[in-house]
mmCIF file of C-alpha atoms in Angstrom:
data_model
loop_
_atom_site.group_PDB
_atom_site.id
_atom_site.type_symbol
_atom_site.label_atom_id
_atom_site.label_comp_id
_atom_site.label_asym_id
_atom_site.label_seq_id
_atom_site.Cartn_x
_atom_site.Cartn_y
_atom_site.Cartn_z
ATOM 1 C CA MET A 38 -123.850 163.287 94.181
ATOM 2 C CA GLN A 39 -126.354 161.043 92.735
ATOM 3 C CA ASP A 40 -128.328 158.734 94.656
ATOM 4 C CA ASN A 41 -126.302 155.544 92.896
ATOM 5 C CA VAL A 42 -123.488 157.126 94.304
ATOM 6 C CA LYS A 43 -124.577 157.621 97.429
ATOM 7 C CA LYS A 44 -125.212 154.123 97.751
ATOM 8 C CA TYR A 45 -122.236 153.096 96.450
ATOM 9 C CA LYS A 46 -120.294 155.088 99.192
ATOM 10 C CA ALA A 47 -122.171 153.064 101.986
ATOM 11 C CA VAL A 48 -121.964 149.862 100.878
ATOM 12 C CA LEU A 49 -117.963 151.113 100.681
ATOM 13 C CA GLU A 50 -118.309 152.108 104.489
ATOM 14 C CA GLU A 51 -120.263 148.659 105.464
ATOM 15 C CA CYS A 52 -117.073 147.028 103.552
ATOM 16 C CA LEU A 53 -115.004 149.114 106.056
ATOM 17 C CA VAL A 54 -116.730 148.877 109.386
ATOM 18 C CA GLU A 55 -116.619 144.398 109.006
ATOM 19 C CA CYS A 56 -113.334 144.923 107.400
ATOM 20 C CA LYS A 57 -112.442 146.349 111.102
ATOM 21 C CA LYS A 58 -113.820 143.437 112.711
ATOM 22 C CA MET A 59 -111.782 141.216 110.985
ATOM 23 C CA LEU A 60 -109.112 142.939 111.252
ATOM 24 C CA ASP A 61 -109.320 142.211 115.196
ATOM 25 C CA PHE A 62 -110.547 138.857 115.052
ATOM 26 C CA GLU A 63 -106.640 138.236 113.209
ATOM 27 C CA THR A 64 -105.293 140.104 115.843
ATOM 28 C CA GLU A 65 -106.709 138.387 118.211
ATOM 29 C CA LYS A 66 -106.422 134.985 116.503
ATOM 30 C CA ARG A 67 -102.105 135.747 116.313
ATOM 31 C CA ARG A 68 -102.979 136.057 120.103
ATOM 32 C CA ALA A 69 -104.765 133.076 120.586
ATOM 33 C CA LEU A 70 -102.467 130.703 118.543
ATOM 34 C CA LEU A 71 -98.673 132.804 120.928
ATOM 35 C CA ASP A 72 -100.916 131.778 123.550
ATOM 36 C CA SER A 73 -101.880 128.015 123.045
ATOM 37 C CA ASP A 74 -105.600 129.241 123.697
ATOM 38 C CA MET A 75 -107.861 126.377 121.263
ATOM 39 C CA ASN A 76 -111.081 128.129 123.978
ATOM 40 C CA ASN A 77 -110.234 131.329 121.822
ATOM 41 C CA LEU A 78 -108.850 130.597 118.918
ATOM 42 C CA SER A 79 -112.547 128.306 118.248
ATOM 43 C CA GLY A 80 -114.125 131.138 118.724
ATOM 44 C CA VAL A 81 -112.101 133.621 117.305
ATOM 45 C CA LEU A 82 -112.098 131.462 113.848
ATOM 46 C CA GLN A 83 -116.039 131.089 114.097
ATOM 47 C CA SER A 84 -116.574 135.083 114.665
ATOM 48 C CA GLN A 85 -114.164 135.554 111.992
ATOM 49 C CA GLN A 86 -115.387 133.210 109.746
ATOM 50 C CA ALA A 87 -119.366 135.014 110.131
ATOM 51 C CA THR A 88 -118.050 138.165 109.412
ATOM 52 C CA MET A 89 -115.715 136.771 106.322
ATOM 53 C CA MET A 90 -119.662 135.416 105.133
ATOM 54 C CA LYS A 91 -120.901 139.443 105.756
ATOM 55 C CA LEU A 92 -117.595 140.152 103.499
ATOM 56 C CA GLU A 93 -119.092 137.889 101.161
ATOM 57 C CA ASN A 94 -122.544 139.225 101.047
ATOM 58 C CA LEU A 95 -121.626 143.022 101.322
ATOM 59 C CA GLU A 96 -118.803 142.038 97.863
ATOM 60 C CA LYS A 97 -122.222 141.225 95.993
ATOM 61 C CA LYS A 98 -124.360 144.078 97.224
ATOM 62 C CA ARG A 99 -121.122 145.826 96.298
ATOM 63 C CA ILE A 100 -121.051 144.890 92.747
ATOM 64 C CA SER A 101 -124.184 145.747 92.305
ATOM 65 C CA ALA A 102 -124.602 148.841 93.391
ATOM 66 C CA GLN A 103 -121.346 149.488 91.614
ATOM 67 C CA GLU A 104 -123.436 149.065 88.478
ATOM 68 C CA LYS A 105 -126.017 151.225 89.382
ATOM 69 C CA ALA A 106 -124.175 154.013 89.827
ATOM 70 C CA GLY A 107 -122.514 153.599 85.923
ATOM 71 C CA PHE A 108 -119.512 152.803 87.957
ATOM 72 C CA SER A 109 -119.336 149.096 86.186
ATOM 73 C CA ASP A 110 -116.285 147.084 85.514
ATOM 74 C CA MET A 111 -114.424 150.296 86.846
ATOM 75 C CA LYS A 112 -111.603 150.098 89.299
ATOM 76 C CA ALA A 113 -111.232 152.506 92.357
ATOM 77 C CA GLU A 114 -109.077 155.584 90.254
ATOM 78 C CA GLU A 115 -111.284 155.264 87.478
ATOM 79 C CA ILE A 116 -113.947 155.721 89.833
ATOM 80 C CA ILE A 117 -112.812 158.449 91.535
ATOM 81 C CA GLU A 118 -111.961 159.751 88.290
ATOM 82 C CA LYS A 119 -115.213 159.921 87.481
ATOM 83 C CA ILE A 120 -116.482 162.084 90.562
ATOM 84 C CA ALA A 121 -116.686 165.554 89.735
ATOM 85 C CA ASP A 122 -117.437 167.243 93.249
ATOM 86 C CA GLU A 123 -113.836 167.491 94.848
ATOM 87 C CA LYS A 124 -115.365 166.957 98.638
ATOM 88 C CA GLU A 125 -116.941 163.663 97.302
ATOM 89 C CA LYS A 126 -114.061 162.943 95.560
ATOM 90 C CA LYS A 127 -111.763 163.219 98.695
ATOM 91 C CA SER A 128 -114.299 161.145 100.677
ATOM 92 C CA PHE A 129 -114.233 158.309 98.179
ATOM 93 C CA THR A 130 -110.465 158.819 97.772
ATOM 94 C CA SER A 131 -109.892 158.033 102.073
ATOM 95 C CA THR A 132 -112.493 155.473 102.345
ATOM 96 C CA ILE A 133 -110.607 153.601 99.218
ATOM 97 C CA ASN A 134 -107.348 154.614 101.469
ATOM 98 C CA GLU A 135 -108.423 153.135 104.153
ATOM 99 C CA LEU A 136 -109.719 149.681 102.825
ATOM 100 C CA ARG A 137 -106.974 148.766 100.806
ATOM 101 C CA THR A 138 -104.806 149.753 104.312
ATOM 102 C CA LEU A 139 -107.096 147.265 106.505
ATOM 103 C CA VAL A 140 -106.914 144.822 103.427
ATOM 104 C CA GLU A 141 -103.625 144.798 103.106
ATOM 105 C CA GLU A 142 -102.866 144.271 106.754
ATOM 106 C CA ILE A 143 -105.580 141.580 107.453
ATOM 107 C CA GLN A 144 -102.982 139.823 104.744
ATOM 108 C CA LYS A 145 -100.209 140.496 106.493
ATOM 109 C CA LEU A 146 -101.507 138.884 110.081
ATOM 110 C CA ASN A 147 -103.245 136.267 108.294
ATOM 111 C CA LYS A 148 -100.262 134.928 106.935
ATOM 112 C CA ILE A 149 -98.199 135.774 110.729
ATOM 113 C CA SER A 150 -101.082 133.422 112.096
ATOM 114 C CA ILE A 151 -100.693 130.987 109.213
ATOM 115 C CA ASP A 152 -96.533 130.972 109.604
ATOM 116 C CA ILE A 153 -97.841 130.008 114.113
ATOM 117 C CA ALA A 154 -99.938 127.778 113.637
ATOM 118 C CA LYS A 155 -97.667 125.648 110.758
ATOM 119 C CA SER A 156 -94.625 125.958 113.380
ATOM 120 C CA ASN A 157 -96.938 124.545 116.742
ATOM 121 C CA LEU A 158 -98.599 121.996 114.046
ATOM 122 C CA LYS A 159 -94.525 121.026 113.698
ATOM 123 C CA ILE A 160 -93.231 121.346 117.209
ATOM 124 C CA ALA A 161 -96.730 118.563 118.317
ATOM 125 C CA ASN A 162 -95.778 116.381 115.896
ATOM 126 C CA THR A 163 -92.361 116.901 116.948
ATOM 127 C CA ILE A 164 -93.444 115.965 120.105
ATOM 128 C CA LEU A 165 -95.469 112.804 118.937
ATOM 129 C CA GLN A 166 -92.673 111.117 117.626
ATOM 130 C CA GLN A 167 -90.925 111.410 120.386
ATOM 131 C CA GLN A 168 -93.069 109.368 122.098
ATOM 132 C CA PRO A 169 -91.984 105.505 122.844
ATOM 133 C CA ASN A 170 -94.201 103.683 120.480
ATOM 134 C CA GLU A 171 -95.063 101.048 123.126
ATOM 135 C CA SER A 172 -97.089 103.714 125.750
ATOM 136 C CA THR A 173 -100.414 103.634 124.672
ATOM 137 C CA GLY A 174 -101.612 105.735 127.523
ATOM 138 C CA VAL A 175 -104.050 102.813 128.144
ATOM 139 C CA TYR A 176 -103.570 100.845 131.478
ATOM 140 C CA THR A 177 -104.658 97.388 133.065
ATOM 141 C CA SER A 178 -106.670 96.888 136.366
ATOM 142 C CA THR A 179 -102.900 95.599 137.497
ATOM 143 C CA GLY A 180 -101.497 99.158 136.261
ATOM 144 C CA SER A 181 -99.325 98.411 133.210
ATOM 145 C CA ASN A 182 -99.391 99.415 129.531
ATOM 146 C CA ALA A 183 -101.817 97.619 127.870
ATOM 147 C CA LYS A 184 -100.722 96.371 124.467
ATOM 148 C CA TRP A 185 -103.952 97.162 122.121
ATOM 149 C CA SER A 186 -104.224 96.269 118.677
ATOM 150 C CA SER A 187 -105.799 98.093 115.849
ATOM 151 C CA SER A 188 -109.307 96.337 116.470
ATOM 152 C CA SER A 189 -109.566 95.608 120.834
ATOM 153 C CA PHE A 190 -113.062 97.926 119.949
ATOM 154 C CA GLU A 191 -114.184 95.740 117.992
ATOM 155 C CA GLU A 192 -113.574 92.528 120.411
ATOM 156 C CA LYS A 193 -116.742 91.943 122.343
ATOM 157 C CA ILE A 194 -116.337 92.551 126.135
#
């Protein structure tokens, strides 16, 4: 296999590694949402964002490597057809199929996470709407609820 094609395959394999990380983050994100574990959710989202940035950079690298390998504007199937060596063709096919499977799984888990988050927000909103309007959660020195206006913080003490 020529050098540029090997470099292109190496970039695809880097994408595969990052997509596996993303799948793990999606799984962990779903678990954190189900457990209402906001600390874990925050950490997962930060890690996921970093991995997404890596994937965006790898996508640019992949496009460049694809052009250098002579596969400009070709789809995966077209690239595989151009590879003469059967062993390399099989390797490319395996990598492409694994990437597709991972991306589909990531998309599926992401949709589930979004649905869970929306459901959690609806529940929280319902609970908040059921709270009496008079209860501000702020008490005076005598222990009764304080009646604060929106400008209470602007008043001088």
